[in-house]
mmCIF file of C-alpha atoms in Angstrom:
data_model
loop_
_atom_site.group_PDB
_atom_site.id
_atom_site.type_symbol
_atom_site.label_atom_id
_atom_site.label_comp_id
_atom_site.label_asym_id
_atom_site.label_seq_id
_atom_site.Cartn_x
_atom_site.Cartn_y
_atom_site.Cartn_z
ATOM 1 C CA ALA A 866 18.366 -48.816 -44.118
ATOM 2 C CA GLN A 867 18.824 -52.425 -43.152
ATOM 3 C CA SER A 868 22.284 -53.967 -42.897
ATOM 4 C CA VAL A 869 24.216 -56.873 -41.420
ATOM 5 C CA THR A 870 27.677 -56.916 -39.918
ATOM 6 C CA GLN A 871 29.748 -60.054 -39.633
ATOM 7 C CA LEU A 872 32.427 -59.872 -36.980
ATOM 8 C CA GLY A 873 35.595 -61.662 -37.955
ATOM 9 C CA SER A 874 36.458 -62.151 -41.594
ATOM 10 C CA HIS A 875 38.396 -65.313 -40.726
ATOM 11 C CA VAL A 876 37.661 -67.878 -38.020
ATOM 12 C CA SER A 877 39.724 -70.979 -37.297
ATOM 13 C CA VAL A 878 38.545 -73.895 -35.158
ATOM 14 C CA SER A 879 39.830 -77.359 -34.487
ATOM 15 C CA GLU A 880 37.930 -80.326 -35.820
ATOM 16 C CA GLY A 881 35.328 -81.294 -33.222
ATOM 17 C CA ALA A 882 35.276 -77.849 -31.606
ATOM 18 C CA LEU A 883 32.349 -75.451 -31.387
ATOM 19 C CA VAL A 884 31.776 -73.205 -34.378
ATOM 20 C CA LEU A 885 30.511 -69.678 -33.660
ATOM 21 C CA LEU A 886 30.115 -67.181 -36.486
ATOM 22 C CA ARG A 887 28.812 -63.775 -35.503
ATOM 23 C CA CYS A 888 26.237 -61.628 -37.237
ATOM 24 C CA ASN A 889 24.606 -58.429 -36.038
ATOM 25 C CA TYR A 890 21.819 -56.728 -37.909
ATOM 26 C CA SER A 891 20.498 -53.219 -38.128
ATOM 27 C CA SER A 892 16.835 -52.857 -38.909
ATOM 28 C CA SER A 893 13.988 -50.584 -37.916
ATOM 29 C CA VAL A 894 11.468 -53.317 -38.682
ATOM 30 C CA PRO A 895 11.437 -57.018 -37.796
ATOM 31 C CA PRO A 896 14.139 -58.489 -39.998
ATOM 32 C CA TYR A 897 14.104 -61.582 -42.135
ATOM 33 C CA LEU A 898 17.562 -63.125 -41.797
ATOM 34 C CA PHE A 899 19.358 -65.918 -43.564
ATOM 35 C CA TRP A 900 22.675 -67.746 -43.393
ATOM 36 C CA TYR A 901 24.247 -69.041 -46.592
ATOM 37 C CA VAL A 902 27.399 -71.092 -47.153
ATOM 38 C CA GLN A 903 29.664 -70.828 -50.181
ATOM 39 C CA TYR A 904 32.228 -73.480 -51.058
ATOM 40 C CA PRO A 905 35.125 -72.525 -53.354
ATOM 41 C CA ASN A 906 34.054 -71.737 -56.913
ATOM 42 C CA GLN A 907 30.444 -72.504 -56.157
ATOM 43 C CA GLY A 908 27.260 -70.559 -55.604
ATOM 44 C CA LEU A 909 25.570 -69.976 -52.277
ATOM 45 C CA GLN A 910 23.614 -72.640 -50.464
ATOM 46 C CA LEU A 911 20.925 -71.813 -47.933
ATOM 47 C CA LEU A 912 21.760 -73.032 -44.422
ATOM 48 C CA LEU A 913 18.788 -71.634 -42.520
ATOM 49 C CA LYS A 914 16.401 -68.703 -42.262
ATOM 50 C CA TYR A 915 14.719 -66.710 -39.519
ATOM 51 C CA THR A 916 11.181 -65.530 -40.177
ATOM 52 C CA SER A 917 9.932 -64.761 -36.633
ATOM 53 C CA ALA A 918 8.245 -68.144 -36.102
ATOM 54 C CA ALA A 919 10.916 -69.279 -33.620
ATOM 55 C CA THR A 920 14.019 -67.617 -32.225
ATOM 56 C CA LEU A 921 16.152 -70.779 -32.450
ATOM 57 C CA VAL A 922 16.385 -71.933 -36.019
ATOM 58 C CA LYS A 923 17.816 -75.273 -37.058
ATOM 59 C CA GLY A 924 19.378 -75.641 -40.460
ATOM 60 C CA ILE A 925 21.170 -78.162 -42.575
ATOM 61 C CA ASN A 926 24.474 -79.876 -41.774
ATOM 62 C CA GLY A 927 23.965 -79.500 -38.021
ATOM 63 C CA PHE A 928 24.009 -75.709 -37.989
ATOM 64 C CA GLU A 929 21.635 -73.559 -35.996
ATOM 65 C CA ALA A 930 21.213 -69.866 -35.257
ATOM 66 C CA GLU A 931 19.533 -67.942 -32.495
ATOM 67 C CA PHE A 932 17.756 -64.652 -33.067
ATOM 68 C CA LYS A 933 18.271 -62.256 -30.143
ATOM 69 C CA LYS A 934 16.355 -59.037 -30.548
ATOM 70 C CA SER A 935 17.880 -57.442 -27.450
ATOM 71 C CA GLU A 936 21.359 -57.937 -28.894
ATOM 72 C CA THR A 937 20.340 -57.466 -32.553
ATOM 73 C CA SER A 938 22.230 -60.659 -33.272
ATOM 74 C CA PHE A 939 21.769 -63.801 -35.325
ATOM 75 C CA HIS A 940 24.888 -65.853 -34.635
ATOM 76 C CA LEU A 941 25.477 -69.173 -36.368
ATOM 77 C CA THR A 942 26.671 -72.154 -34.355
ATOM 78 C CA LYS A 943 27.542 -75.809 -34.741
ATOM 79 C CA PRO A 944 28.489 -77.967 -31.755
ATOM 80 C CA SER A 945 31.240 -79.920 -33.473
ATOM 81 C CA ALA A 946 33.173 -78.733 -36.524
ATOM 82 C CA HIS A 947 33.907 -81.086 -39.384
ATOM 83 C CA MET A 948 36.585 -80.660 -42.018
ATOM 84 C CA SER A 949 33.842 -80.357 -44.644
ATOM 85 C CA ASP A 950 32.519 -77.205 -42.909
ATOM 86 C CA ALA A 951 35.471 -75.189 -44.215
ATOM 87 C CA ALA A 952 33.855 -72.555 -46.431
ATOM 88 C CA GLU A 953 32.710 -68.928 -46.554
ATOM 89 C CA TYR A 954 29.578 -68.069 -44.601
ATOM 90 C CA PHE A 955 27.316 -65.114 -45.305
ATOM 91 C CA CYS A 956 24.702 -63.525 -43.101
ATOM 92 C CA VAL A 957 21.924 -61.937 -45.146
ATOM 93 C CA VAL A 958 18.979 -59.650 -44.478
ATOM 94 C CA SER A 959 16.029 -59.652 -46.842
ATOM 95 C CA THR A 960 14.672 -56.189 -47.554
ATOM 96 C CA PHE A 961 11.888 -54.537 -49.467
ATOM 97 C CA SER A 962 12.310 -51.030 -50.841
ATOM 98 C CA GLY A 963 10.096 -51.168 -53.869
ATOM 99 C CA THR A 964 11.533 -54.543 -54.781
ATOM 100 C CA TYR A 965 12.726 -57.543 -52.843
ATOM 101 C CA LYS A 966 16.476 -57.992 -52.491
ATOM 102 C CA TYR A 967 19.181 -59.321 -50.231
ATOM 103 C CA ILE A 968 21.775 -57.326 -48.350
ATOM 104 C CA PHE A 969 24.835 -59.466 -47.646
ATOM 105 C CA GLY A 970 27.386 -59.283 -44.890
ATOM 106 C CA THR A 971 31.030 -59.288 -45.906
ATOM 107 C CA GLY A 972 31.378 -62.970 -45.069
ATOM 108 C CA THR A 973 33.378 -65.096 -42.650
ATOM 109 C CA ARG A 974 35.825 -67.668 -43.918
ATOM 110 C CA LEU A 975 35.845 -70.711 -41.656
ATOM 111 C CA LYS A 976 38.961 -72.814 -41.467
ATOM 112 C CA VAL A 977 38.853 -76.189 -39.729
ATOM 113 C CA LEU A 978 42.116 -77.509 -38.368
ATOM 114 C CA ALA A 979 42.833 -81.213 -38.131
ATOM 115 C CA ASP B 524 14.068 -79.036 -58.978
ATOM 116 C CA THR B 525 17.155 -78.933 -61.171
ATOM 117 C CA GLY B 526 18.511 -75.807 -59.566
ATOM 118 C CA VAL B 527 19.687 -72.534 -61.053
ATOM 119 C CA SER B 528 22.034 -73.044 -63.976
ATOM 120 C CA GLN B 529 24.599 -70.532 -65.219
ATOM 121 C CA ASP B 530 26.669 -70.612 -68.359
ATOM 122 C CA PRO B 531 29.572 -70.353 -68.874
ATOM 123 C CA ARG B 532 31.244 -71.158 -65.553
ATOM 124 C CA HIS B 533 34.378 -69.291 -66.532
ATOM 125 C CA LYS B 534 35.034 -66.587 -69.083
ATOM 126 C CA ILE B 535 38.403 -65.086 -69.913
ATOM 127 C CA THR B 536 38.432 -62.178 -72.298
ATOM 128 C CA LYS B 537 40.525 -59.201 -73.301
ATOM 129 C CA ARG B 538 39.736 -55.713 -72.145
ATOM 130 C CA GLY B 539 37.316 -53.998 -74.477
ATOM 131 C CA GLN B 540 35.516 -57.147 -75.599
ATOM 132 C CA ASN B 541 31.818 -57.813 -75.027
ATOM 133 C CA VAL B 542 30.660 -60.780 -72.974
ATOM 134 C CA THR B 543 27.274 -62.361 -72.351
ATOM 135 C CA PHE B 544 26.253 -64.678 -69.548
ATOM 136 C CA ARG B 545 23.167 -66.828 -69.305
ATOM 137 C CA CYS B 546 21.087 -67.850 -66.318
ATOM 138 C CA ASP B 547 18.358 -70.484 -66.266
ATOM 139 C CA PRO B 548 16.330 -70.182 -63.057
ATOM 140 C CA ILE B 549 14.319 -72.874 -61.340
ATOM 141 C CA SER B 550 11.392 -73.362 -63.671
ATOM 142 C CA GLU B 551 8.536 -72.195 -61.437
ATOM 143 C CA HIS B 552 10.408 -69.167 -60.067
ATOM 144 C CA ASN B 553 9.116 -65.779 -61.189
ATOM 145 C CA ARG B 554 11.816 -63.642 -59.589
ATOM 146 C CA LEU B 555 15.353 -63.531 -60.943
ATOM 147 C CA TYR B 556 18.328 -61.630 -59.552
ATOM 148 C CA TRP B 557 21.859 -60.861 -60.678
ATOM 149 C CA TYR B 558 24.649 -60.191 -58.195
ATOM 150 C CA ARG B 559 28.341 -59.412 -58.529
ATOM 151 C CA GLN B 560 30.885 -60.768 -56.098
ATOM 152 C CA THR B 561 34.492 -59.662 -55.941
ATOM 153 C CA LEU B 562 37.217 -61.481 -54.057
ATOM 154 C CA GLY B 563 36.744 -61.401 -50.314
ATOM 155 C CA GLN B 564 33.407 -59.616 -50.482
ATOM 156 C CA GLY B 565 29.787 -60.549 -50.225
ATOM 157 C CA PRO B 566 27.596 -60.475 -53.324
ATOM 158 C CA GLU B 567 26.268 -57.073 -54.373
ATOM 159 C CA PHE B 568 22.861 -56.659 -55.944
ATOM 160 C CA LEU B 569 22.860 -55.690 -59.626
ATOM 161 C CA THR B 570 19.348 -56.116 -60.959
ATOM 162 C CA TYR B 571 16.011 -57.860 -60.436
ATOM 163 C CA PHE B 572 13.314 -59.243 -62.712
ATOM 164 C CA GLN B 573 9.803 -60.295 -61.929
ATOM 165 C CA ASN B 574 8.744 -62.408 -64.879
ATOM 166 C CA GLU B 575 10.005 -60.459 -67.916
ATOM 167 C CA ALA B 576 9.923 -57.043 -66.257
ATOM 168 C CA GLN B 577 13.176 -55.563 -64.988
ATOM 169 C CA LEU B 578 11.991 -53.838 -61.846
ATOM 170 C CA GLU B 579 15.203 -52.535 -60.340
ATOM 171 C CA LYS B 580 18.745 -51.768 -61.394
ATOM 172 C CA SER B 581 21.540 -50.966 -58.986
ATOM 173 C CA ARG B 582 23.727 -47.927 -59.487
ATOM 174 C CA LEU B 583 26.516 -50.487 -59.841
ATOM 175 C CA LEU B 584 25.023 -51.381 -63.196
ATOM 176 C CA SER B 585 26.650 -48.868 -65.509
ATOM 177 C CA ASP B 586 25.388 -48.243 -69.024
ATOM 178 C CA ARG B 587 27.851 -50.870 -70.270
ATOM 179 C CA PHE B 588 25.744 -53.510 -68.537
ATOM 180 C CA SER B 589 22.411 -54.734 -69.819
ATOM 181 C CA ALA B 590 20.203 -57.563 -68.634
ATOM 182 C CA GLU B 591 17.209 -59.154 -70.261
ATOM 183 C CA ARG B 592 14.659 -61.790 -69.504
ATOM 184 C CA PRO B 593 12.643 -61.800 -72.720
ATOM 185 C CA LYS B 594 10.110 -64.538 -72.025
ATOM 186 C CA GLY B 595 10.203 -64.552 -68.264
ATOM 187 C CA SER B 596 12.329 -67.682 -68.209
ATOM 188 C CA PHE B 597 16.097 -67.515 -68.773
ATOM 189 C CA SER B 598 18.007 -64.277 -68.432
ATOM 190 C CA THR B 599 21.145 -62.848 -70.019
ATOM 191 C CA LEU B 600 23.607 -60.330 -68.639
ATOM 192 C CA GLU B 601 25.770 -58.542 -71.186
ATOM 193 C CA ILE B 602 28.800 -56.409 -70.460
ATOM 194 C CA GLN B 603 30.043 -54.224 -73.302
ATOM 195 C CA ARG B 604 33.570 -52.856 -73.622
ATOM 196 C CA THR B 605 34.798 -54.802 -70.615
ATOM 197 C CA GLU B 606 37.204 -53.181 -68.171
ATOM 198 C CA GLN B 607 39.637 -54.627 -65.636
ATOM 199 C CA GLY B 608 37.275 -53.723 -62.836
ATOM 200 C CA ASP B 609 34.605 -55.994 -64.278
ATOM 201 C CA SER B 610 36.581 -59.047 -63.188
ATOM 202 C CA ALA B 611 34.347 -60.773 -60.653
ATOM 203 C CA MET B 612 32.006 -63.661 -60.065
ATOM 204 C CA TYR B 613 28.527 -62.990 -61.467
ATOM 205 C CA LEU B 614 25.835 -64.835 -59.588
ATOM 206 C CA CYS B 615 22.255 -65.465 -60.588
ATOM 207 C CA ALA B 616 19.499 -66.333 -58.134
ATOM 208 C CA SER B 617 15.802 -67.054 -58.391
ATOM 209 C CA SER B 618 12.859 -67.268 -56.037
ATOM 210 C CA LEU B 619 9.123 -67.672 -56.000
ATOM 211 C CA ALA B 620 7.034 -64.532 -56.275
ATOM 212 C CA SER B 621 4.312 -65.911 -54.044
ATOM 213 C CA GLY B 622 6.217 -65.186 -50.876
ATOM 214 C CA GLY B 623 7.500 -62.023 -49.330
ATOM 215 C CA LEU B 624 10.652 -61.244 -47.443
ATOM 216 C CA ASP B 625 10.861 -64.793 -46.125
ATOM 217 C CA GLN B 626 11.160 -66.299 -49.581
ATOM 218 C CA PRO B 627 14.706 -67.687 -49.940
ATOM 219 C CA GLN B 628 16.729 -67.093 -53.062
ATOM 220 C CA HIS B 629 18.356 -70.053 -54.777
ATOM 221 C CA PHE B 630 21.740 -69.398 -56.341
ATOM 222 C CA GLY B 631 23.561 -70.777 -59.321
ATOM 223 C CA ASP B 632 27.262 -71.602 -59.252
ATOM 224 C CA GLY B 633 28.118 -68.326 -60.934
ATOM 225 C CA THR B 634 30.174 -67.210 -63.910
ATOM 226 C CA ARG B 635 33.717 -66.136 -63.099
ATOM 227 C CA LEU B 636 34.860 -63.366 -65.437
ATOM 228 C CA SER B 637 38.549 -62.603 -65.845
ATOM 229 C CA ILE B 638 39.631 -59.589 -67.900
ATOM 230 C CA LEU B 639 43.152 -59.738 -69.315
#
């Protein structure tokens, strides 16, 4: 069965510092991976997706993620944190077992300190 | 693209009452999903429709839960005889059926259910 693990339920960074949110996946087949962001009391917004076309994926709001098969990782990064980046971030694997569905990680809450 | 719309945004009800939520997907999207999200957790899959057909139901969906998508457009999720444990955010998502695993799901803002 496919799964994702997000290391660190809470991450704090200073404004302007590097953001690194970790995600490791478990899959016996090439995975399709996504990062979503959720602001308080809102739904989830797609940041970026990996579909095997390129290992470095650029998303919205300056975020990017690198797929590393050898490390089974898909970490999310942003060079310089902004106060508006404070939110919950979810790593997701797309699976097919008769039907298409998402398997979510448990999420990482990012706090940005002034 | 007007996005996925959910109604109501918030619902407060007493234990034992029935509630119904509505989801309007993006108009050209054939696939529709319901998820449940509790505090501090990621969303959990509840059920999936392709057009009007309900193709999968999670074991999380007890017999008190029922979902419909009668004309392949909007969907409703009903919870009968609500219990404290039903308190959660209920999220709806939709996607195109033309793609496979790479097809992203688009989420609504959810309905937050609070059981008194």
